[in-house]
PDB file of C-alpha atoms in Angstrom:
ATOM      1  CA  UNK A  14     107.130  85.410  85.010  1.00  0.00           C
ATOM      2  CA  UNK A  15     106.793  87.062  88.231  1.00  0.00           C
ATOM      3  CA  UNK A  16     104.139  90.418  88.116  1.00  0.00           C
ATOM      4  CA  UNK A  17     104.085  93.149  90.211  1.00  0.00           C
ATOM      5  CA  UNK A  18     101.398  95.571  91.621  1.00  0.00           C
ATOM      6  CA  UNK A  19     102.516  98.954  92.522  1.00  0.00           C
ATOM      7  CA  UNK A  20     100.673 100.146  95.355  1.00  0.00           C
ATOM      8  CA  UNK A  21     100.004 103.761  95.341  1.00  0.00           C
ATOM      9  CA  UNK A  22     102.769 105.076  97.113  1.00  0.00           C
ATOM     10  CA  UNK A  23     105.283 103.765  94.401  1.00  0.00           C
ATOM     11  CA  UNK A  24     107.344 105.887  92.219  1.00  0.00           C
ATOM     12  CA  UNK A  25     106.688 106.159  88.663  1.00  0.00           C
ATOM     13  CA  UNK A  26     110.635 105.941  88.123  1.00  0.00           C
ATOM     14  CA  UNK A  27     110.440 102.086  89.593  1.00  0.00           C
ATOM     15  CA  UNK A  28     107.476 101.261  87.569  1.00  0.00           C
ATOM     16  CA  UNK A  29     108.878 102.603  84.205  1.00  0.00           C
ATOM     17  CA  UNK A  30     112.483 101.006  85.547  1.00  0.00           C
ATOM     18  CA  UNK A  31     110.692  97.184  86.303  1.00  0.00           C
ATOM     19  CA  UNK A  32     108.988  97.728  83.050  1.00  0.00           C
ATOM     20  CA  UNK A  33     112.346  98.205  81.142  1.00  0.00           C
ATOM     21  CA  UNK A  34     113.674  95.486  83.100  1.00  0.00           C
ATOM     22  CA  UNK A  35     110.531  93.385  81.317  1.00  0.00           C
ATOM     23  CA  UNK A  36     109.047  92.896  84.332  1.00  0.00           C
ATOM     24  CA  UNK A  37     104.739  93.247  84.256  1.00  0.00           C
ATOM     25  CA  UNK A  38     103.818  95.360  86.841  1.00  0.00           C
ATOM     26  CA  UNK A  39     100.472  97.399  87.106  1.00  0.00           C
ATOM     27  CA  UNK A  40     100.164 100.709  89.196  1.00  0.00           C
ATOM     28  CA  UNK A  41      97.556 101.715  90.967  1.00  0.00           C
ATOM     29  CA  UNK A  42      97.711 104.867  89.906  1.00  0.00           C
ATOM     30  CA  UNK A  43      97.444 104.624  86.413  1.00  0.00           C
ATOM     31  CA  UNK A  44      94.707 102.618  86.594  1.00  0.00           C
ATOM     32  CA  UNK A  45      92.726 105.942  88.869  1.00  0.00           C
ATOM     33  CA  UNK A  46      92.120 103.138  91.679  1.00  0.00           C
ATOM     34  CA  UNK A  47      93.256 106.439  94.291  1.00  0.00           C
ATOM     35  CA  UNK A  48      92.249 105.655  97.886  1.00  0.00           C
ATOM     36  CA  UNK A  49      90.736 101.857  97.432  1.00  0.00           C
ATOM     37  CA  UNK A  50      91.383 100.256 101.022  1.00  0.00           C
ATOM     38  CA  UNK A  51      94.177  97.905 101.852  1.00  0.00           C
ATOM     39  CA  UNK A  52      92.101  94.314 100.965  1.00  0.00           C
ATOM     40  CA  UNK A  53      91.172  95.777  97.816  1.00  0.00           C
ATOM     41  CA  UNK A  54      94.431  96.165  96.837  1.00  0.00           C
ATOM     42  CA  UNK A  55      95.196  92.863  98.656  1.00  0.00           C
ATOM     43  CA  UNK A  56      92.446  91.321  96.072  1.00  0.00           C
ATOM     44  CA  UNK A  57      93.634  92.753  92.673  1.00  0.00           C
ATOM     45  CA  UNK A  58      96.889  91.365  93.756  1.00  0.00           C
ATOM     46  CA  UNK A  59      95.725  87.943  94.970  1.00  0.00           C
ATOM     47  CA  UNK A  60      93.228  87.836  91.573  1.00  0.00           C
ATOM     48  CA  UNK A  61      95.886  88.503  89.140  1.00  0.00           C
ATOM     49  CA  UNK A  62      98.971  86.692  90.734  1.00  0.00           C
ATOM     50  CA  UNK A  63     101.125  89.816  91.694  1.00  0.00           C
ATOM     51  CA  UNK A  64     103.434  90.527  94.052  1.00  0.00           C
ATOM     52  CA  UNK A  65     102.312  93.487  95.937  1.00  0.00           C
ATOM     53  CA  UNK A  66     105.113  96.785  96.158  1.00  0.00           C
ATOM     54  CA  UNK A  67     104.957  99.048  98.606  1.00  0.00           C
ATOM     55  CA  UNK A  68     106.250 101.228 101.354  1.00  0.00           C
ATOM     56  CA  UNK A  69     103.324 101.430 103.461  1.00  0.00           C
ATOM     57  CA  UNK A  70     103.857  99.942 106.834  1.00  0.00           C
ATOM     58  CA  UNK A  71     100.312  99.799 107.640  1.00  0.00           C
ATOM     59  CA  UNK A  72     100.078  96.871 105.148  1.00  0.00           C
ATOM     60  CA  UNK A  73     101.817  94.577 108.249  1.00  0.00           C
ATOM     61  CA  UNK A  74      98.664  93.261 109.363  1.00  0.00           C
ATOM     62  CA  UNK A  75      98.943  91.128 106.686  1.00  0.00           C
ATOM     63  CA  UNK A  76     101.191  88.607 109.352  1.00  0.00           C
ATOM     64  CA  UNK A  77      97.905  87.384 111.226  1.00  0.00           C
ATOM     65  CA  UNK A  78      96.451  86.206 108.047  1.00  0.00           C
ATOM     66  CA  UNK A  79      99.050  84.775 105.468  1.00  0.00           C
ATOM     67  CA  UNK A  80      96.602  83.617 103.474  1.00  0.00           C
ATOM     68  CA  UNK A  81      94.879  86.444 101.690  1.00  0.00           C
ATOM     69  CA  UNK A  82      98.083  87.561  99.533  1.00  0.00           C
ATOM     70  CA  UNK A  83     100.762  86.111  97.366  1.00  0.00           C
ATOM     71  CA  UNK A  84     103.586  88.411  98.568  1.00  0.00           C
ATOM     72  CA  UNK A  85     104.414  91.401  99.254  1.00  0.00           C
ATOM     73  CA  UNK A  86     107.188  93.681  99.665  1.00  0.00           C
ATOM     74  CA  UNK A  87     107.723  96.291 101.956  1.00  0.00           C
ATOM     75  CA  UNK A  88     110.439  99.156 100.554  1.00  0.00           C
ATOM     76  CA  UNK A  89     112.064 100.311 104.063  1.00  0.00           C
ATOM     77  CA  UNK A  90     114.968 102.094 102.582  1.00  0.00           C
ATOM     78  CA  UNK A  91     115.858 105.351 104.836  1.00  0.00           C
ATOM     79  CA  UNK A  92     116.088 107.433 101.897  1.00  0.00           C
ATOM     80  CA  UNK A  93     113.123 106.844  99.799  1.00  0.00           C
ATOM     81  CA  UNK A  94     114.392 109.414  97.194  1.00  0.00           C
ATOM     82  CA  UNK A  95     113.410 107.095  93.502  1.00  0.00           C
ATOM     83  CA  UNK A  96     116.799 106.915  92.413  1.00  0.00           C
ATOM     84  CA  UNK A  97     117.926 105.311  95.939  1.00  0.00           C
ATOM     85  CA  UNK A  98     115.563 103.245  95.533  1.00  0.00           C
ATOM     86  CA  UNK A  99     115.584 102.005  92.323  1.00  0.00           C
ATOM     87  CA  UNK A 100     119.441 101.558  93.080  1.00  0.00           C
ATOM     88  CA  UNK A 101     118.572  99.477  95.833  1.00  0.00           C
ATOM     89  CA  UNK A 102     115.976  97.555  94.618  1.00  0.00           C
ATOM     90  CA  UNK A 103     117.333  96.103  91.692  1.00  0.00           C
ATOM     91  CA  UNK A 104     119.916  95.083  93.934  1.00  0.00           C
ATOM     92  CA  UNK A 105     118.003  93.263  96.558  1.00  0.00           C
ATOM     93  CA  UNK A 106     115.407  91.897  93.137  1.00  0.00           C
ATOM     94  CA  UNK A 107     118.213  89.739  92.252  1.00  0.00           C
ATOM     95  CA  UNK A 108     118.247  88.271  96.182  1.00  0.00           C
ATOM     96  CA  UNK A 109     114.748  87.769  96.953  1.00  0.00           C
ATOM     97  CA  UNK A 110     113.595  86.645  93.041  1.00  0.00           C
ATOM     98  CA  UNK A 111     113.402  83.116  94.072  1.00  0.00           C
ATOM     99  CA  UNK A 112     111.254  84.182  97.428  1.00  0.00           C
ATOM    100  CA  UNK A 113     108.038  85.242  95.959  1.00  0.00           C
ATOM    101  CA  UNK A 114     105.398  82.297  97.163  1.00  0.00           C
ATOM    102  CA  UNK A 115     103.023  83.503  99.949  1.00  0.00           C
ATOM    103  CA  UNK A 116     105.945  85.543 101.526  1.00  0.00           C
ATOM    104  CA  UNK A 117     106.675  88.844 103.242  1.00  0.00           C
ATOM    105  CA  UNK A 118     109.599  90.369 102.165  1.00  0.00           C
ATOM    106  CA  UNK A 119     111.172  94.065 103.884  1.00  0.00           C
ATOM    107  CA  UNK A 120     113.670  95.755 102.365  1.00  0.00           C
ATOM    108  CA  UNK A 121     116.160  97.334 104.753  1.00  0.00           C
ATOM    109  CA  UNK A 122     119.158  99.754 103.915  1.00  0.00           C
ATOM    110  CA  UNK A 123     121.569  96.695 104.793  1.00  0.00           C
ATOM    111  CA  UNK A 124     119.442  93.802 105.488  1.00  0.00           C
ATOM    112  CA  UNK A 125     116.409  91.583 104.084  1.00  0.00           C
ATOM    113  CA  UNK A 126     113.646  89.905 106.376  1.00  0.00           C
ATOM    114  CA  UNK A 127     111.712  87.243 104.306  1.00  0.00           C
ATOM    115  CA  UNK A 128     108.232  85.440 106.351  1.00  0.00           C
ATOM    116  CA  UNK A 129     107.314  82.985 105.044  1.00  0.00           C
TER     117      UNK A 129
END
C-alpha cells in the first residue's frame, strides 16, 4: 500500500481526496509540525515509508543525495488552484503508481519527469 506525506504546502482538498481514494497519507499540518526544516520532513518520510508530496521546489537538492528519501513528488502544475490539481493528479497517480522506489517524480501540466 503506497503512503503519502503531505508536506506543508499541500491542500487539504488532496489530502481528504487521497484519503477517499483509500490512500494513507499524513499531513504535516495536522500533525502542528509548522516550519520543521526540509530533512526533517525528509526523515518522517524515510522512517515511515512515505512518499513525500509537495510543491516546493527547494526540495530539489534532494538529486545530489538519492539516498536519504523514498520518493518524492514535486506538483508543478501552472495553476495550483486544489481542484486543478486534484484533477490532475489523480490523473498522473494512475501513471507514476508503479514508480514509487527511491524516485523523483515532477508533475508538469503536460508532461512527467521520473529520476530514478
Amino acid at each position: 500500500m503506497v503512503k503519502f506525506l503531505a508536506d506543508e504546502n499541500i491542500s487539504k482538498s488532496l489530502i481528504y481526496f487521497l484519503r477517499h481514494q483509500g490512500y494513507d497519507i499524513k499531513d504535516i499540518k495536522e500533525d502542528k509540525l509548522y516550519g520543521i526544516s526540509d530533512n526533517e520532513v525528509f526523515d518522517i518520510a524515510k522512517n515511515e515509508g512515505r512518499i513525500l508530496l509537495t510543491h516546493d521546489k527547494d526540495f530539489g537538492n534532494i538529486l545530489n543525495n538519492p539516498l536519504n528519501f523514498n520518493s518524492v513528488v514535486f506538483i508543478r502544475y501552472s495553476n495550483q488552484h486544489p481542484d486543478n490539481v486534484i484533477k490532475k493528479f489523480s490523473l498522473d497517480l494512475k501513471q507514476i503508481i508503479d514508480k514509487f522506489d527511491k524516485a523523483v517524480i515532477v508533475l508538469y501540466d503536460k508532461y512527467i519527469q521520473i529520476y530514478e
